[in-house]
CSV table of C-alpha atoms in Angstrom, one decimal:
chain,number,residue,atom,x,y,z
A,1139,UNK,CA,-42.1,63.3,-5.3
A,1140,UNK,CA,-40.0,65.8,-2.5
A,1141,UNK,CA,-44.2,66.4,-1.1
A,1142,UNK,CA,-44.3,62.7,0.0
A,1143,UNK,CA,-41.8,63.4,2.5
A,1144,UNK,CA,-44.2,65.7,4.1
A,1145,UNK,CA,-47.5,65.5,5.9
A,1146,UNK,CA,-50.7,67.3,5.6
A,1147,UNK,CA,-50.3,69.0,8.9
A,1148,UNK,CA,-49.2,72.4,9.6
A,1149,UNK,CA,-47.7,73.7,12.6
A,1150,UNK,CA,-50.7,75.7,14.6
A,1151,UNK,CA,-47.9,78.1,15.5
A,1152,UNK,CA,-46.4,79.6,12.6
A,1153,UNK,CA,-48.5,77.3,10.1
A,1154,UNK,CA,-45.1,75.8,8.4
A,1155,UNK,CA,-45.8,72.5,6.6
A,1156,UNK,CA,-44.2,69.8,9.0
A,1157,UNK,CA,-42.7,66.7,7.2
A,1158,UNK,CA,-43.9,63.8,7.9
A,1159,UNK,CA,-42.4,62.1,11.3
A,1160,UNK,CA,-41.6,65.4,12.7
A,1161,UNK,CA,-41.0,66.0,16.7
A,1162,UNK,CA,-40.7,69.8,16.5
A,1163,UNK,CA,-41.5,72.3,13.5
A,1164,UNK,CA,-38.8,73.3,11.6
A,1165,UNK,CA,-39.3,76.6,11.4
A,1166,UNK,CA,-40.5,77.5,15.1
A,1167,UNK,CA,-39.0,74.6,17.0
A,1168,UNK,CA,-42.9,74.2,18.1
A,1169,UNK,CA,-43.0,70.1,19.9
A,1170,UNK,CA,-45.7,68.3,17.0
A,1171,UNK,CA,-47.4,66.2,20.2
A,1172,UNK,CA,-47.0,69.3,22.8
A,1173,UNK,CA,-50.8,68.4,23.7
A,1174,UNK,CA,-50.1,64.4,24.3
A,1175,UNK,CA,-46.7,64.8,26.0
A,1176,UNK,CA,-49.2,67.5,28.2
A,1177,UNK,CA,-51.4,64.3,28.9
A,1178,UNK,CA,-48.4,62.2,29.4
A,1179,UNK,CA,-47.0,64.3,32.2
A,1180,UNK,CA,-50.3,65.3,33.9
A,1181,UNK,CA,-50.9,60.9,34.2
A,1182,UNK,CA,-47.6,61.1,35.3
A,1183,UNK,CA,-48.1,63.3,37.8
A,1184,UNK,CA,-50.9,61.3,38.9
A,1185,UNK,CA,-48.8,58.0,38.8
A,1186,UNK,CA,-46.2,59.7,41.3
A,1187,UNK,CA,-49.3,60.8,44.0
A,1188,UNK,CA,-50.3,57.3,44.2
A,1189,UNK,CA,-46.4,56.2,44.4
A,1190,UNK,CA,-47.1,54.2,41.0
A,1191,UNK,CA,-43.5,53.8,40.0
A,1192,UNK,CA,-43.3,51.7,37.3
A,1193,UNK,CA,-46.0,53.1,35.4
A,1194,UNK,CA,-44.6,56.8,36.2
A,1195,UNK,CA,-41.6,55.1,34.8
A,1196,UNK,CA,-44.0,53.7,31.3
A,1197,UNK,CA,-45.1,57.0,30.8
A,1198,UNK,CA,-42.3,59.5,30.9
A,1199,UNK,CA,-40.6,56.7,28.3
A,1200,UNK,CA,-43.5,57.1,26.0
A,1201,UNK,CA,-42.8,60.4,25.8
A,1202,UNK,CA,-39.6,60.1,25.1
A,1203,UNK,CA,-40.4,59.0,21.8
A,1204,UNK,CA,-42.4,62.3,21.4
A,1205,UNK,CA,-39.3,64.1,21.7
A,1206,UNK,CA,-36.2,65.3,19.5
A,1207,UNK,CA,-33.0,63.8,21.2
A,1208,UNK,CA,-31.9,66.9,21.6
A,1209,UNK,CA,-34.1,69.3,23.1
A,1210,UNK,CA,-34.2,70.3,26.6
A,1211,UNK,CA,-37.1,68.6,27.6
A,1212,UNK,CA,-36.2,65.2,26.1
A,1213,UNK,CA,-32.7,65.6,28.4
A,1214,UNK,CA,-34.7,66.3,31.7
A,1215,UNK,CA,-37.1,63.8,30.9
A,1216,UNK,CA,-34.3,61.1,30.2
A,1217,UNK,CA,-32.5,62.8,33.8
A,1218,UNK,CA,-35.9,61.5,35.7
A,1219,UNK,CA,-36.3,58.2,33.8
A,1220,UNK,CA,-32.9,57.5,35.1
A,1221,UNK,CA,-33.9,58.8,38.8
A,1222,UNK,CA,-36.9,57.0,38.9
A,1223,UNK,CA,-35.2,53.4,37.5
A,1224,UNK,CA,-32.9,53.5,40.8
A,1225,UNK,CA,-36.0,54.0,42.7
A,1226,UNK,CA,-37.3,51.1,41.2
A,1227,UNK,CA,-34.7,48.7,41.7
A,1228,UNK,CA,-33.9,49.7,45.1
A,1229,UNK,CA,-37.3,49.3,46.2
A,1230,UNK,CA,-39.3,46.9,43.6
A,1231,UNK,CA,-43.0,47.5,43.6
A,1232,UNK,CA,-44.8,45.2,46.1
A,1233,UNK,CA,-48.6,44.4,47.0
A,1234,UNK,CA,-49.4,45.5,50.5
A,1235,UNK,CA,-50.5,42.8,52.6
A,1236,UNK,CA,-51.3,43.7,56.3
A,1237,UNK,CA,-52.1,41.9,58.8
A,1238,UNK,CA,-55.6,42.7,59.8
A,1239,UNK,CA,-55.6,44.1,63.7
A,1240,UNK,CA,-58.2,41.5,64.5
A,1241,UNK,CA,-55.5,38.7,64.7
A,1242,UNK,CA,-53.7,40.5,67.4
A,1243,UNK,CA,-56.6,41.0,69.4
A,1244,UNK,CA,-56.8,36.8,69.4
A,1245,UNK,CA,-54.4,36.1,72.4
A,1246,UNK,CA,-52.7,33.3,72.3
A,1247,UNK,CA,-53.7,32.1,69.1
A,1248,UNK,CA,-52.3,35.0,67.2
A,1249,UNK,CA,-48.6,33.9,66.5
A,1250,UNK,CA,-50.3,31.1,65.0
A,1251,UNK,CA,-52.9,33.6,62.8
A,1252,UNK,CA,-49.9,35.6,62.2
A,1253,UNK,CA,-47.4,33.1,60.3
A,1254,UNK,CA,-50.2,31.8,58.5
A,1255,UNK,CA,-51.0,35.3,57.1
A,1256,UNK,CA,-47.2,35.4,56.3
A,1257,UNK,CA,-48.0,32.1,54.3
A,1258,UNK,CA,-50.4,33.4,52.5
A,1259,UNK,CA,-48.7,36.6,51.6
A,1260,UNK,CA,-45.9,34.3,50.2
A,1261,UNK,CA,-48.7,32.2,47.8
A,1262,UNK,CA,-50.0,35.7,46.8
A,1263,UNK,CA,-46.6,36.5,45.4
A,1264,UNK,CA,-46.3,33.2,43.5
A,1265,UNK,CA,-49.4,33.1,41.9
A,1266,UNK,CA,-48.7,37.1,41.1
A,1267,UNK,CA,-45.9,35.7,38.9
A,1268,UNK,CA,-48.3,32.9,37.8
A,1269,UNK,CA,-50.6,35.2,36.2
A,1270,UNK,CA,-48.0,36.9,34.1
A,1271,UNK,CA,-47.2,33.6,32.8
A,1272,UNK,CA,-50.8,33.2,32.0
A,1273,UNK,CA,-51.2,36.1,30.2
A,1274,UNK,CA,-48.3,35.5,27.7
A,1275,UNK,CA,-49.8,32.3,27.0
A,1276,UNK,CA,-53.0,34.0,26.3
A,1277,UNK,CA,-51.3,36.0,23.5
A,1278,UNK,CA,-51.7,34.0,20.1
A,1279,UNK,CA,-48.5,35.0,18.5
A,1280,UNK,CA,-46.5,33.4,21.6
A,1281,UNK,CA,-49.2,30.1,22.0
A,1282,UNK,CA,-49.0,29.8,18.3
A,1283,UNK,CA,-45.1,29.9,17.5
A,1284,UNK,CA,-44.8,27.4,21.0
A,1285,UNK,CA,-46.9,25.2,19.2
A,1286,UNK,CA,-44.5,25.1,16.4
A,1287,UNK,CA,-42.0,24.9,18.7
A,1288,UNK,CA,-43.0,21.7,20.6
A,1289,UNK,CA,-43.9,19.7,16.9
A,1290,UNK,CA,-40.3,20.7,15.6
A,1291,UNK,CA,-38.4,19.5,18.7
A,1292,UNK,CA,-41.2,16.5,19.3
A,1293,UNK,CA,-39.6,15.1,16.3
A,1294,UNK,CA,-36.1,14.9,17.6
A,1295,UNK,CA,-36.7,14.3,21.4
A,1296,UNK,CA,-40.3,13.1,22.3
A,1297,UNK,CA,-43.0,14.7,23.4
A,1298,UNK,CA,-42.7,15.0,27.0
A,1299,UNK,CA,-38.6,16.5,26.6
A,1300,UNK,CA,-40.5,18.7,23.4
A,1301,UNK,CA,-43.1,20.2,25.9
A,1302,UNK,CA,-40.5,20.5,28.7
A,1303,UNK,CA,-37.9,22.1,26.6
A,1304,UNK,CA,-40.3,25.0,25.3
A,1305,UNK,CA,-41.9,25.7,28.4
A,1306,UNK,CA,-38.1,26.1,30.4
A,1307,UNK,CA,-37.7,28.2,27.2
A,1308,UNK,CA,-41.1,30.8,28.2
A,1309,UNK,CA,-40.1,30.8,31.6
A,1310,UNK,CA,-36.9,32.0,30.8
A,1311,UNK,CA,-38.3,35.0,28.2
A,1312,UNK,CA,-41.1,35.6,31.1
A,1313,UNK,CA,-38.6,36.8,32.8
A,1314,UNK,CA,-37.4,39.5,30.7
A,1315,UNK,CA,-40.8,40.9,30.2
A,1316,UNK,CA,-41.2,41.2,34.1
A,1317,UNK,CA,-38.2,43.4,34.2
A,1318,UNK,CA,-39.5,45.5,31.1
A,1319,UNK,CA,-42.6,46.0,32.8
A,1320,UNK,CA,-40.8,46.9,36.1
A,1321,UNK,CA,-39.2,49.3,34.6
A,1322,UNK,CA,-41.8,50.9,32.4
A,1323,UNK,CA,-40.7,49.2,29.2
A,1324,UNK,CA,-43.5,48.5,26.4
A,1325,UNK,CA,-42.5,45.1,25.5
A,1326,UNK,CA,-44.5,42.5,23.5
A,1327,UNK,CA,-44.9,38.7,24.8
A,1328,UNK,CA,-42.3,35.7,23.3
A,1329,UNK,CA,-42.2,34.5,19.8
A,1330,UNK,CA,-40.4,31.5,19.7
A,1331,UNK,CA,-38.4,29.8,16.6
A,1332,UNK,CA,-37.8,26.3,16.3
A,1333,UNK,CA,-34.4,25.4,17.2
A,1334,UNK,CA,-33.5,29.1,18.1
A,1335,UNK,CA,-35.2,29.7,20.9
A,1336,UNK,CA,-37.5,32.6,21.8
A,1337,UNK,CA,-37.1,36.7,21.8
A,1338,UNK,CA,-38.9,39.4,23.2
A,1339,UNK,CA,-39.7,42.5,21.1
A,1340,UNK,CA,-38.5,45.4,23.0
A,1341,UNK,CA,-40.3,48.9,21.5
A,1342,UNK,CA,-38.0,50.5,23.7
A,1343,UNK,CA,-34.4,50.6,25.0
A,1344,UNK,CA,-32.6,50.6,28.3
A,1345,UNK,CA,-30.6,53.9,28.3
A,1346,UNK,CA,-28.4,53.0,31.7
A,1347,UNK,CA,-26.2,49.9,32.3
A,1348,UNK,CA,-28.0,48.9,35.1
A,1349,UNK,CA,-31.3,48.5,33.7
A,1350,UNK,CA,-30.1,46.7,30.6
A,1351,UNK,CA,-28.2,44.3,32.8
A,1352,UNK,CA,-31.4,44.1,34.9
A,1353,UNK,CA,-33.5,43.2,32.0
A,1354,UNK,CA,-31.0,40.8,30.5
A,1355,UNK,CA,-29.9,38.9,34.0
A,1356,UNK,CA,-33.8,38.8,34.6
A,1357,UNK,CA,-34.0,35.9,32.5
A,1358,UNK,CA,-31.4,33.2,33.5
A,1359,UNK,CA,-33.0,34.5,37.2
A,1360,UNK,CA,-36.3,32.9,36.3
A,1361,UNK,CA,-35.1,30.2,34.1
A,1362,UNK,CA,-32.5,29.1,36.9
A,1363,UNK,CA,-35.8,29.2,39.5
A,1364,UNK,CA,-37.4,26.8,37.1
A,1365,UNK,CA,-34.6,24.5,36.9
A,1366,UNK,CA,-34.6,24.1,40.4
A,1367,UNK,CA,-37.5,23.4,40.2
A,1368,UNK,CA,-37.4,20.7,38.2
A,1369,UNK,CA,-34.5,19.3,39.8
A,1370,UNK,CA,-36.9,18.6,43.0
A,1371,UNK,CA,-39.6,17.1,40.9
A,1372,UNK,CA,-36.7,14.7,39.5
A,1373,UNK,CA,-35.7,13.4,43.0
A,1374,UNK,CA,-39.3,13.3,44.0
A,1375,UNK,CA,-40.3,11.0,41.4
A,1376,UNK,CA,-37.1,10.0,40.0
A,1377,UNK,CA,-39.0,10.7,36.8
A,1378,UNK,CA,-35.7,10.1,33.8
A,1379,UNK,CA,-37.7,12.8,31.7
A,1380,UNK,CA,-37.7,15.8,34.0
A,1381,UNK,CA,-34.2,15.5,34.9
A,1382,UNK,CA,-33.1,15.2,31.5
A,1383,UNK,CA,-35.4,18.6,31.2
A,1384,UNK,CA,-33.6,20.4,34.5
A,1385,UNK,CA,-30.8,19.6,32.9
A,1386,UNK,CA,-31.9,21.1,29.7
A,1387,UNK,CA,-32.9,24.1,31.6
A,1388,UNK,CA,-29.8,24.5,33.6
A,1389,UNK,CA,-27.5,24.6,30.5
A,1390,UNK,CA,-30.4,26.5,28.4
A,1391,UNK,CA,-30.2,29.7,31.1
A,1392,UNK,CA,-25.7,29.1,31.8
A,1393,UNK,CA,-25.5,29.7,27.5
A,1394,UNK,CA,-27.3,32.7,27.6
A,1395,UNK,CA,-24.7,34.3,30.4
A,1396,UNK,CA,-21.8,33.8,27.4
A,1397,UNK,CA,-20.7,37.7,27.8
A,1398,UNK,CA,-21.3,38.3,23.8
A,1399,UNK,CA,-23.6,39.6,21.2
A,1400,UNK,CA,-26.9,39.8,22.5
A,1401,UNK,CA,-26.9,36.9,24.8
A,1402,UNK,CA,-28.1,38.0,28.6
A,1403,UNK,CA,-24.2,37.2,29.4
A,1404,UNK,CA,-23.4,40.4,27.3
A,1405,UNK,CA,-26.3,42.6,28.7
A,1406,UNK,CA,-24.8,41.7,32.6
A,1407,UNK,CA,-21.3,42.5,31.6
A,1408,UNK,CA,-22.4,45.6,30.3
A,1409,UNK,CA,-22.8,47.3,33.9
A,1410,UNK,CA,-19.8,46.0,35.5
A,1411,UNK,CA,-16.4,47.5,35.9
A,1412,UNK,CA,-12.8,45.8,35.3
A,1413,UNK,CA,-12.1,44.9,38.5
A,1414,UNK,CA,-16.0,43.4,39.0
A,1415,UNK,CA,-15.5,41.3,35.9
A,1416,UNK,CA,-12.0,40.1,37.2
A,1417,UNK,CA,-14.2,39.0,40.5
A,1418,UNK,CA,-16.7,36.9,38.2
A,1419,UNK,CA,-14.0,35.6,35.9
A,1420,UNK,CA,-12.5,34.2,39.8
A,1421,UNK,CA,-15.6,32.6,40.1
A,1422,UNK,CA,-16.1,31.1,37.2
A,1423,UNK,CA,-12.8,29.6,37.6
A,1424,UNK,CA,-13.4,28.2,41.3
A,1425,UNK,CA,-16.8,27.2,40.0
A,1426,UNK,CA,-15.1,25.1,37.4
A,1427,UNK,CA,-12.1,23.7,40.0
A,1428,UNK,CA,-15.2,22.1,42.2
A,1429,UNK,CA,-17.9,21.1,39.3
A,1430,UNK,CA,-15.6,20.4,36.1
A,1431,UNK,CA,-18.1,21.6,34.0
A,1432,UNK,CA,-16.3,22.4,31.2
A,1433,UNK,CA,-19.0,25.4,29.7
A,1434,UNK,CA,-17.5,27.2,32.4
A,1435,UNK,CA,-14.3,27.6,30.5
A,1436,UNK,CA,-16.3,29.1,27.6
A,1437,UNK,CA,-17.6,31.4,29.7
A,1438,UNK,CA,-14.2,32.3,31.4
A,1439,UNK,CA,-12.2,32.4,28.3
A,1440,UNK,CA,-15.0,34.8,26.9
A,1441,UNK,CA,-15.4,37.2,30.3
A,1442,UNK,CA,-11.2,37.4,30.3
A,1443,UNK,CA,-11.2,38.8,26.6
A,1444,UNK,CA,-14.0,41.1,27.8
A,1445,UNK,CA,-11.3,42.3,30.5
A,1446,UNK,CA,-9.7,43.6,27.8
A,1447,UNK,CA,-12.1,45.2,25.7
A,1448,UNK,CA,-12.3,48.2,27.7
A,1449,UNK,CA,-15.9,49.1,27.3
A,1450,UNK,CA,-16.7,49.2,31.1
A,1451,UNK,CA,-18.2,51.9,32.6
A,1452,UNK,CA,-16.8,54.5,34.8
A,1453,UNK,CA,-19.5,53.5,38.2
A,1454,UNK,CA,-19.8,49.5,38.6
A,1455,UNK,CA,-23.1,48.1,39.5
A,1456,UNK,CA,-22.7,45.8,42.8
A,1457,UNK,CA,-26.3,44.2,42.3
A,1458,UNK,CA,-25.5,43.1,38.9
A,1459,UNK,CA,-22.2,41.3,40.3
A,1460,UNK,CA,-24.4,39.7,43.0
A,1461,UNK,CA,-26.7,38.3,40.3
A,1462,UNK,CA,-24.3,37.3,37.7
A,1463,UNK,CA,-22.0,35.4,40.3
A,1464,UNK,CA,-25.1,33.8,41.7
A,1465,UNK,CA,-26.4,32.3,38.4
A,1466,UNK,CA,-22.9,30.9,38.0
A,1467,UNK,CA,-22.6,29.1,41.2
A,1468,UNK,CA,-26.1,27.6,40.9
A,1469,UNK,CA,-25.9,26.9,37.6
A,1470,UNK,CA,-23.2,25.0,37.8
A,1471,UNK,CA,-23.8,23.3,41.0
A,1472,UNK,CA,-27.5,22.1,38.9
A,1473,UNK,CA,-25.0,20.6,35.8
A,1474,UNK,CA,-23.6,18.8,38.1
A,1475,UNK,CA,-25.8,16.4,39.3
A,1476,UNK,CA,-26.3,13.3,37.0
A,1477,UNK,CA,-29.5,12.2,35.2
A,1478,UNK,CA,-30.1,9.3,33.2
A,1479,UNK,CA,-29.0,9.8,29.2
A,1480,UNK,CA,-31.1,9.9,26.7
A,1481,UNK,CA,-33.6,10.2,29.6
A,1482,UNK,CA,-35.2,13.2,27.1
A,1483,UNK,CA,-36.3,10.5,24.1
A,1484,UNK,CA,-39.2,8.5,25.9
């Protein structure tokens, strides 16, 4: 039975039987995958001379899981993956988008050319988010479980609020899987469950604050968009359903910053100091002095214990303050307009 714990492969080294799942042999301390984690740095390499950031980033985390924690090459790896993320967020990766010199060379006319091609640039970015919401879709574990998604709640609330609901929901975990890929992460599409939501299956972890509050603030940040979103289709058409969805929306992505658990709240928190969380604790509360919405006290009461569980970290992360403050001033601003009751059940 103690030769099931070990594989058929020997280390070309010293030729010690390695057991199975091994990163390095026992005996020699050869790396098992010294040839792939050579392919992985060489593509690396090659990511970095064509300034390919995020999937420099993909790579050198794949081989972390090559690695033993421990060894010196998993340490200077995890250094650079570290490096790279604050390149990264400091300067996301972004399509080029020129103007051609031809619409200088128009005179007069080229101002015009000019904020046109400005236009454009700004549809090109939309529809660049567009097609990553396309291609979850296009994967049948998330169409499938959305599916089951939109029957379960079409019982309770209607069609139109079932279809709404779920789709505010995939917006929202869209979000988080734009951040993963960002930042390298290998990280599946949503699976939704009826009446719990979604998730995201991460096959890999943030190992720094500020990427796992990046990742976790990412979602609210595209769910609030949507919201807003909806919000100007309600006044356009004063349509009772898709207000009763904003509003859906709105409180969907302010329950997910509760500072706890696993929520996106807790994942924000995570990178800011004492005295930033005292800051978003103050604006909570002025949030909830001009809105009265009561969630807001939830989240107060819950960010003021978290003042006192001393788990913050020694280097505070301004960004993540920005973001988390933000989502609470528009979300709560968006729970306070009204929308017909019920409006949900047509």
């Amino acid at each position: 039975m103690a030769d099931q714990a070990f594989s058929a492969a020997t280390c070309p080294q010293c030729g010690t039987r390695l057991p199975a799942l091994a990163l390095a042999c026992p005996n020699c301390q050869r790396l098992v995958h010294a040839e792939q984690l050579q392919n992985i740095s060489e593509e690396a390499r090659q990511a970095a001379a064509r300034d390919d950031r995020s999937e420099e980033l993909r790579l050198w985390r794949s081989a972390l899981d090559l690695l033993p924690q421990d060894s010196r090459q998993y340490i200077a790896i995890e250094q650079r993956v570290v490096e790279l993320s604050r390149v990264v967020d400091a300067n996301p990766p972004k399509a080029e988008h020129r103007a051609p010199k031809w619409i200088k060379a128009l005179g007069p006319l080229a101002p015009i050319l000019l904020i046109l091609w400005k236009f454009k640039v700004v549809i090109l970015a939309v529809l660049s988010k567009g097609k990553l919401l396309i291609f979850g879709l296009s994967k049948v574990s998330t169409f499938s479980t959305m599916l089951l998604s939109i029957g379960a709640y079409w019982t309770i609330f209607g069609w139109w609020f079932a279809v709404g609901l779920v789709l505010s929901i995939y917006v929202h975990e869209m979000g988080h899987v734009y951040a993963l890929r960002q930042f390298g992460f290998a990280a599946s599409a949503p699976t939704f469950i009826p009446f719990l939501g979604a998730f995201v299956r991460m096959k890999q972890h943030p190992i720094s604050p500020f990427e796992d509050a990046r990742v976790g603030l990412a979602g609210p940040i595209w769910g609030t968009v949507a919201a807003i979103g909806l919000f100007i289709a309600y006044n356009i058409t004063e349509a009772g359903v898709l207000g009763a969805i904003a509003h859906f929306a709105a409180w969907l992505n302010l329950f997910n910053l509760i500072p706890v658990w696993q929520l996106d709240g807790a994942r924000g928190m995570r990178a800011l100091t004492r005295t930033q969380r005292a800051i978003l604790l103050a604006v909570m509360v002025a949030m909830f002095a001009v809105t009265r919405e009561g969630f807001l006290i939830i989240l107060a009461g819950l960010t003021g214990w978290r003042l006192m569980t001393k788990d913050w970290p020694d280097e505070g992360d301004p960004k993540a303050l920005v973001q988390f403050c933000g989502l609470i001033v528009v979300l709560a601003i968006l729970m306070a307009i009204p929308v017909p009751e019920a409006a949900g059940r047509r």
